[in-house]
PDB file of C-alpha atoms in Angstrom:
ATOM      1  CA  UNK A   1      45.591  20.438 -25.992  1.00  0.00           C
ATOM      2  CA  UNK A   2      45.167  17.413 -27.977  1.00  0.00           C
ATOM      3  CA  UNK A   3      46.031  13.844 -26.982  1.00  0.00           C
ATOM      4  CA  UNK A   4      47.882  13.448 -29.858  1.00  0.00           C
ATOM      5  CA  UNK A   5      50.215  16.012 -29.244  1.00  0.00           C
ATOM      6  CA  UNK A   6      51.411  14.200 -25.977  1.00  0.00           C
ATOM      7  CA  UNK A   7      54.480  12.560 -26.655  1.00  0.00           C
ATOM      8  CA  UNK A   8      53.606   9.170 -24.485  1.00  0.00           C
ATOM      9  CA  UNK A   9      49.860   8.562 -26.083  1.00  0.00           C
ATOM     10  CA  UNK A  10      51.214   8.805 -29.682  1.00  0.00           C
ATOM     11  CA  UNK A  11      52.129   5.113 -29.410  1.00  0.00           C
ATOM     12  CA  UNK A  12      49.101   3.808 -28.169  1.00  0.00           C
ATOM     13  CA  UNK A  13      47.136   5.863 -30.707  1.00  0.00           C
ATOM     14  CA  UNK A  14      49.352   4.648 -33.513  1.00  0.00           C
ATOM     15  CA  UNK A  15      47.954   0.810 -32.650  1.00  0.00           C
ATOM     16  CA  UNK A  16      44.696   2.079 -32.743  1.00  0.00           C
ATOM     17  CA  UNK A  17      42.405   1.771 -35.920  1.00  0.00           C
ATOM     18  CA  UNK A  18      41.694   5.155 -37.652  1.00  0.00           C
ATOM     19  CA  UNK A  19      37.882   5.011 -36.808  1.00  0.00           C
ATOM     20  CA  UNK A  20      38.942   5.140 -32.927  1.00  0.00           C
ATOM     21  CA  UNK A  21      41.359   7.814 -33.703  1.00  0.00           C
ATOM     22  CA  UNK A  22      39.207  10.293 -34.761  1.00  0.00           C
ATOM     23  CA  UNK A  23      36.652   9.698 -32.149  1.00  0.00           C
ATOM     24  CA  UNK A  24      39.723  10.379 -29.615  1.00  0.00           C
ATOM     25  CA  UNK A  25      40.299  13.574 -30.969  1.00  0.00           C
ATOM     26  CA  UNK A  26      36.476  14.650 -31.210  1.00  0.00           C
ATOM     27  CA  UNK A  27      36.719  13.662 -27.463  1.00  0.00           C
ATOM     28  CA  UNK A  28      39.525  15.304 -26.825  1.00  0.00           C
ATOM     29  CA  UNK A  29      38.354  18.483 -28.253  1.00  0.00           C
ATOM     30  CA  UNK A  30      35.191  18.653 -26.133  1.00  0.00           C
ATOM     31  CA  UNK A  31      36.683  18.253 -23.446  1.00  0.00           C
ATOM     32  CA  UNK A  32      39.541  21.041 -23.533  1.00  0.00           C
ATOM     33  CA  UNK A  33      36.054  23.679 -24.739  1.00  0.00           C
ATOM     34  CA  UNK A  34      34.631  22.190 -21.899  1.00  0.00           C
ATOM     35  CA  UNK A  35      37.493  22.757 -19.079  1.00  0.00           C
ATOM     36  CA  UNK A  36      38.376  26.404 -21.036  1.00  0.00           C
ATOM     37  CA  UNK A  37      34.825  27.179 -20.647  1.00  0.00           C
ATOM     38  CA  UNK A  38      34.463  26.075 -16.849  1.00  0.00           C
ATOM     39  CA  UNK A  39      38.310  28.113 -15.778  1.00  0.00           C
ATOM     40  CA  UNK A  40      36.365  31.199 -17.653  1.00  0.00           C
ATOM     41  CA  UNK A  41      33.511  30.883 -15.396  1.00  0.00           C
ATOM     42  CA  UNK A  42      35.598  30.347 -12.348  1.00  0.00           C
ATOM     43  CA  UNK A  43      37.583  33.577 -13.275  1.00  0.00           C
ATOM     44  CA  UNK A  44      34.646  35.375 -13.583  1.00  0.00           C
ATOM     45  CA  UNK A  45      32.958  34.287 -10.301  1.00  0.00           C
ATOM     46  CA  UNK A  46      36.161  34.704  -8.245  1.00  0.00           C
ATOM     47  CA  UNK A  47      36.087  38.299 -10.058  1.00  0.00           C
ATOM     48  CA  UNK A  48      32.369  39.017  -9.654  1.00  0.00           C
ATOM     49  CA  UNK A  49      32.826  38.523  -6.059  1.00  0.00           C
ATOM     50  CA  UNK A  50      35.797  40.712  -5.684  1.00  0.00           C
ATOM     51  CA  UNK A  51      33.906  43.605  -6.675  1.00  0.00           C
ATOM     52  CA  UNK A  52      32.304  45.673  -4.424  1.00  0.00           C
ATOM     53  CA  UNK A  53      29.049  44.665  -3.335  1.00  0.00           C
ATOM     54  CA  UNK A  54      26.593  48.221  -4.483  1.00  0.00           C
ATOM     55  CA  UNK A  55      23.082  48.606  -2.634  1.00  0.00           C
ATOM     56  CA  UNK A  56      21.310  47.376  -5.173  1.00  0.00           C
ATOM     57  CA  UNK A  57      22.573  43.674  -5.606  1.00  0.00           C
ATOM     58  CA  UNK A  58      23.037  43.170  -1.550  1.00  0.00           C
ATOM     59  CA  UNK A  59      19.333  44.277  -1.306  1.00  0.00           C
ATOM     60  CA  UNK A  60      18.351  41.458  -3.952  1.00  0.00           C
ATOM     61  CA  UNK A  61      19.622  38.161  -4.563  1.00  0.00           C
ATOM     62  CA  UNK A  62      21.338  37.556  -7.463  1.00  0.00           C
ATOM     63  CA  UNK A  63      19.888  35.229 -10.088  1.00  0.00           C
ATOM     64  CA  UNK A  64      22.655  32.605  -9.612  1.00  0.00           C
ATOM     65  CA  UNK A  65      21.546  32.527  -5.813  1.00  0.00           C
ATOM     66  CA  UNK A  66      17.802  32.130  -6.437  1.00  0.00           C
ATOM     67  CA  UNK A  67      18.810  29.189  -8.354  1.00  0.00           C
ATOM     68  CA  UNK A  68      21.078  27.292  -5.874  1.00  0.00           C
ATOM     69  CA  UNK A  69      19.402  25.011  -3.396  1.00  0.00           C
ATOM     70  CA  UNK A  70      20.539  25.293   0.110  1.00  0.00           C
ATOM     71  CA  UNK A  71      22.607  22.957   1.496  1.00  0.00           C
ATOM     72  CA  UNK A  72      19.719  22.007   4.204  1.00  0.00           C
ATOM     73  CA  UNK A  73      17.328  22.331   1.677  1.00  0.00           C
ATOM     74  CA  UNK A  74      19.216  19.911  -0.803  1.00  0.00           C
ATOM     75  CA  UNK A  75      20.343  16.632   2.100  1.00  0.00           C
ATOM     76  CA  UNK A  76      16.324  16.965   3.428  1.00  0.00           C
ATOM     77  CA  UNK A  77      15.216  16.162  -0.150  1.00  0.00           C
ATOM     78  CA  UNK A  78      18.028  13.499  -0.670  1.00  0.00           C
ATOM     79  CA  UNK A  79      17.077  11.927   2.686  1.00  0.00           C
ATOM     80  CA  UNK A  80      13.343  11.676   1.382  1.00  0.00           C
ATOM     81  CA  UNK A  81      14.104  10.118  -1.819  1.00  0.00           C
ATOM     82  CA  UNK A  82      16.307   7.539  -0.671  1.00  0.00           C
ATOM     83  CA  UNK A  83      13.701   6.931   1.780  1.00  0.00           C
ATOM     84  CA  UNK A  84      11.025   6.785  -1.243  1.00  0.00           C
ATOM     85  CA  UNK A  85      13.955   4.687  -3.245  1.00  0.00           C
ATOM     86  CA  UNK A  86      13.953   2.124  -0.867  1.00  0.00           C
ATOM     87  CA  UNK A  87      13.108  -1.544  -2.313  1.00  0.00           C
ATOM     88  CA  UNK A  88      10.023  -3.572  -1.177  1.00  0.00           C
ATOM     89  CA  UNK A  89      10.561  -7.185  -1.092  1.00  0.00           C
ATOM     90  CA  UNK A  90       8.236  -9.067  -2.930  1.00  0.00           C
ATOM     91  CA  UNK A  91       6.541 -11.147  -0.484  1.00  0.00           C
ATOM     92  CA  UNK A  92       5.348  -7.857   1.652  1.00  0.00           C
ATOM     93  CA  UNK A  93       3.502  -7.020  -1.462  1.00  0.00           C
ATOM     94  CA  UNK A  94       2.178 -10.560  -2.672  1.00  0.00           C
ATOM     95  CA  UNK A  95       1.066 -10.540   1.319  1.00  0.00           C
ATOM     96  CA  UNK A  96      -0.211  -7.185   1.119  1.00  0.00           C
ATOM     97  CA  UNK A  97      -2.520  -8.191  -2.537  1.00  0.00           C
ATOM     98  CA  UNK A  98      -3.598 -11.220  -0.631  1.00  0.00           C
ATOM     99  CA  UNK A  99      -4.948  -9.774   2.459  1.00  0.00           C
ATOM    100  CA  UNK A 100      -6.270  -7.047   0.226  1.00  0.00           C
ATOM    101  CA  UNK A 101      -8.220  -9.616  -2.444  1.00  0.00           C
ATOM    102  CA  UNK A 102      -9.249 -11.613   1.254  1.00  0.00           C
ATOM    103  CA  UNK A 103     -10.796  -8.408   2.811  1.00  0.00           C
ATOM    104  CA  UNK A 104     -12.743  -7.626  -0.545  1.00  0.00           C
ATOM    105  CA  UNK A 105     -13.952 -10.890  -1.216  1.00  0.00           C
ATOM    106  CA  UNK A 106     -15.233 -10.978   2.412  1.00  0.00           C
ATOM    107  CA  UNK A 107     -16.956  -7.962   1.952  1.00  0.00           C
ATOM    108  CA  UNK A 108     -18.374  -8.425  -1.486  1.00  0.00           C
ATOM    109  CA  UNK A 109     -18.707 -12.398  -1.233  1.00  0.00           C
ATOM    110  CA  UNK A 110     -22.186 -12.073   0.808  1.00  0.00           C
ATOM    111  CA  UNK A 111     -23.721  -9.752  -1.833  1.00  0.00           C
ATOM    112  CA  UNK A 112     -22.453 -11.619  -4.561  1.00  0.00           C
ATOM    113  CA  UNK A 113     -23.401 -14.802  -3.465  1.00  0.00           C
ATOM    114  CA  UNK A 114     -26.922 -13.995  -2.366  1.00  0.00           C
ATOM    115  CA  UNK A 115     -27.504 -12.267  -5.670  1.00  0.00           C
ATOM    116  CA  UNK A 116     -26.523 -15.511  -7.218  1.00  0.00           C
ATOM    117  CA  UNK A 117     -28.812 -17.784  -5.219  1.00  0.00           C
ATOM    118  CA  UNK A 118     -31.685 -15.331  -5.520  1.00  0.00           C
ATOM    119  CA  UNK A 119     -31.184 -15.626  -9.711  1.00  0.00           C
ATOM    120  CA  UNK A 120     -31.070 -19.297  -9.613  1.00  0.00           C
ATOM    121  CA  UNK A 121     -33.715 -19.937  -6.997  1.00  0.00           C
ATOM    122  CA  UNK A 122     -36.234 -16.794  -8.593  1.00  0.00           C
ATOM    123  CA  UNK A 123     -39.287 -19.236  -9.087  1.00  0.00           C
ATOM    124  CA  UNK A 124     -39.242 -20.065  -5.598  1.00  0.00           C
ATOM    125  CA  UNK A 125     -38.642 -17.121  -3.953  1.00  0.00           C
ATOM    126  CA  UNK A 126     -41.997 -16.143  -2.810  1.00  0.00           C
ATOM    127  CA  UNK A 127     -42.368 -19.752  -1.148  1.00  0.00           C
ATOM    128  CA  UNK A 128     -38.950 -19.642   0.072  1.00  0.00           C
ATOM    129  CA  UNK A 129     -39.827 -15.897   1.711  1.00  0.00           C
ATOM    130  CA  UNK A 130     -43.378 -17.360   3.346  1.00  0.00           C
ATOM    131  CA  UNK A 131     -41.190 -20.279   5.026  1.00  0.00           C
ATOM    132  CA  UNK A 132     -38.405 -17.671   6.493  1.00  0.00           C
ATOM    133  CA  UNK A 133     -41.599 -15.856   8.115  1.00  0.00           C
ATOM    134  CA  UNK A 134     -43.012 -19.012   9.642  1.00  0.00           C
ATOM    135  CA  UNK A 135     -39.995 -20.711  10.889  1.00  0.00           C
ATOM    136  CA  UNK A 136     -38.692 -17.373  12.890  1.00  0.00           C
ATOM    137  CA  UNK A 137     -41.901 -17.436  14.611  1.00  0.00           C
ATOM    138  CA  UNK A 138     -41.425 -20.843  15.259  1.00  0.00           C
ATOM    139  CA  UNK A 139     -37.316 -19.675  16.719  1.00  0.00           C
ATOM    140  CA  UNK A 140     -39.276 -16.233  18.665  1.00  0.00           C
ATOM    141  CA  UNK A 141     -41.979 -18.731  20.070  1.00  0.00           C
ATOM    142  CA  UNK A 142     -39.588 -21.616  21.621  1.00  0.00           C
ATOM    143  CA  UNK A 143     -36.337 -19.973  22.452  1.00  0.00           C
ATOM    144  CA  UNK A 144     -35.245 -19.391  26.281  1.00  0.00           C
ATOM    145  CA  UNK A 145     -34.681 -16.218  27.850  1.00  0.00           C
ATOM    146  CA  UNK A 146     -31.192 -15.153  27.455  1.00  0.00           C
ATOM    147  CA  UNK A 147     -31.244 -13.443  30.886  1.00  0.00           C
ATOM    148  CA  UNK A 148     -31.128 -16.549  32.419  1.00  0.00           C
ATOM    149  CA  UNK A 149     -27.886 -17.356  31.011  1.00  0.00           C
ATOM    150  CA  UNK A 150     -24.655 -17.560  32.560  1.00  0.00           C
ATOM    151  CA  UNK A 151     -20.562 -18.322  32.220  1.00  0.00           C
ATOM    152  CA  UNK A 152     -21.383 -22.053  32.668  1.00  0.00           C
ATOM    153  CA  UNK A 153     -25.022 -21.814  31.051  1.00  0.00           C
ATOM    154  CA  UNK A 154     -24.894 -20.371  27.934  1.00  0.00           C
ATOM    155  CA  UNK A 155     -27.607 -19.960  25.562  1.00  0.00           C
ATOM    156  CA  UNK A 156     -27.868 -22.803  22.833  1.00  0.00           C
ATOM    157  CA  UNK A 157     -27.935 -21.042  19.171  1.00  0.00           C
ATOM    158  CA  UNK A 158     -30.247 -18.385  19.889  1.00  0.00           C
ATOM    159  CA  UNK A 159     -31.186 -17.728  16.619  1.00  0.00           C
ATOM    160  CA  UNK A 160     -31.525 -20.722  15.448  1.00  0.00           C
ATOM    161  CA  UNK A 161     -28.758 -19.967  12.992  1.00  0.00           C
ATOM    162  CA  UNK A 162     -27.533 -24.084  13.192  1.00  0.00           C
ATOM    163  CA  UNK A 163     -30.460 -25.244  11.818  1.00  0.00           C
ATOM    164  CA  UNK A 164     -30.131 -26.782   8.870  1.00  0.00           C
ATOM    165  CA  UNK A 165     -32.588 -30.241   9.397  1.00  0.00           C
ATOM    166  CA  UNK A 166     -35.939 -31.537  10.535  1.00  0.00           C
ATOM    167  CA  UNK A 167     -32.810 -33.407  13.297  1.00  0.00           C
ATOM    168  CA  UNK A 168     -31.282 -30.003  13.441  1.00  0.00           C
ATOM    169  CA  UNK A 169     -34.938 -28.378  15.020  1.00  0.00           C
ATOM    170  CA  UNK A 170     -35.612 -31.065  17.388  1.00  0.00           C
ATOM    171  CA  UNK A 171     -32.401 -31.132  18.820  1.00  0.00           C
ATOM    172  CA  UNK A 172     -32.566 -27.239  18.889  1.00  0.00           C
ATOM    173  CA  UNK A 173     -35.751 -27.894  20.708  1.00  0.00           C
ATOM    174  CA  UNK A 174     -33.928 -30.245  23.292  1.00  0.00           C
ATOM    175  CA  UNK A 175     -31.121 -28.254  24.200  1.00  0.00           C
ATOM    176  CA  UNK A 176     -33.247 -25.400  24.504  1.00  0.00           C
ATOM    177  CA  UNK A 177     -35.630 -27.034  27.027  1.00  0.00           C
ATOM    178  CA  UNK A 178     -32.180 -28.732  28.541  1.00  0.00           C
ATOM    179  CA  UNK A 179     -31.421 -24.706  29.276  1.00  0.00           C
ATOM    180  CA  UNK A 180     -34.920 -24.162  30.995  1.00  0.00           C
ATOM    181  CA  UNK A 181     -34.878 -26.817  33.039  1.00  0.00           C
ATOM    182  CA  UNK A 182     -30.831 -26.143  34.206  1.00  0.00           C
ATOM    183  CA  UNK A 183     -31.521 -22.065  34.430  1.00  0.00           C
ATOM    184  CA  UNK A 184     -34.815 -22.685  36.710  1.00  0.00           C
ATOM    185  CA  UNK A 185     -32.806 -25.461  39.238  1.00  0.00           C
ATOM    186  CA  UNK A 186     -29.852 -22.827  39.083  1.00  0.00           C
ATOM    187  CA  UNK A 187     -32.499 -19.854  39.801  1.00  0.00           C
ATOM    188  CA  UNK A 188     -34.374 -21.995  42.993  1.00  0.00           C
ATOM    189  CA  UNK A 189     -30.869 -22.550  44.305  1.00  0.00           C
ATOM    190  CA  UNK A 190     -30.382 -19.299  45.221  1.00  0.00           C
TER     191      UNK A 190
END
């Protein structure tokens, strides 16, 4: 049936340029294939299962059910993608890039960094290397006894890691003999 043909469109048509016209009636035309095609299909399913159902077919599914999702089937899989569809707001994953550049630059920073100073500082390396040697022994030869230690005692910078002047050493070698002489009067108390 074409919209022309309707009695109360043919004045609204009439206003409408010709180009528009014509693209109604294409329209049109598609869509009554379309619905005579679908009512045919319809007829024939409603017909199809009428018939009497042989051996053969009940034993087998048809082809039409093999490709028709089940209705469980079908809401599980919308339920996942709208749960996949869901939006991320934009600070979660500026947070998440931050914390993920932070935890990669602390664990490549050290390696980087040392490789750096060891380029720079190559002539000197050996010297550098013969100083590290000699000042641990110096750390192993004057620090306390960490056994001695206690919740109100603790041990000053064991490893001597604060150490950064001639001042620095000395007053490592202070509070360490400050700790000696407090964990001995603590050990004679008892």
């Amino acid at each position: 049936m074409s919209t022309l043909s309707q009695p109360h469109l043919r004045t609204f048509v009439r206003g409408l340029p010709r180009s528009c016209r014509e693209d109604a009636r294409t329209r049109t035309q598609l869509l009554s294939t379309t619905r005579a095609k679908s009512t045919k299909a319809t007829k024939t399913r409603t017909q199809a299962s009428k018939a009497p159902n042989t051996s053969a077919s009940s034993a087998q599914p048809s082809q039409a059910e093999k490709e028709t999702l089940p209705w469980q089937e079908y809401l599980s899989i919308r339920k996942q993608k709208r749960r996949w569809e869901t939006n991320i707001d934009p600070m979660f994953v500026y947070g998440g890039a931050t914390l993920g550049c932070a935890g990669l630059g602390y664990l490549l920073g050290p390696v980087i960094g040392s490789s750096i100073w060891r380029l720079t500082h190559r002539r000197l390396m050996k010297l550098i290397e013969q100083r590290d040697k000699e000042f641990h022994q110096h750390i192993v030869k004057n620090r306390v006894d960490p056994t001695a230690q206690s919740a109100t005692n603790p041990v000053p910078d064991y490893y001597g890691e604060k150490i950064g002047s001639l001042h620095a050493y000395r007053q490592w070698l202070r509070d360490q003999a400050k700790f000696r002489k407090k964990a001995s009067g603590f050990l004679a108390e008892d």
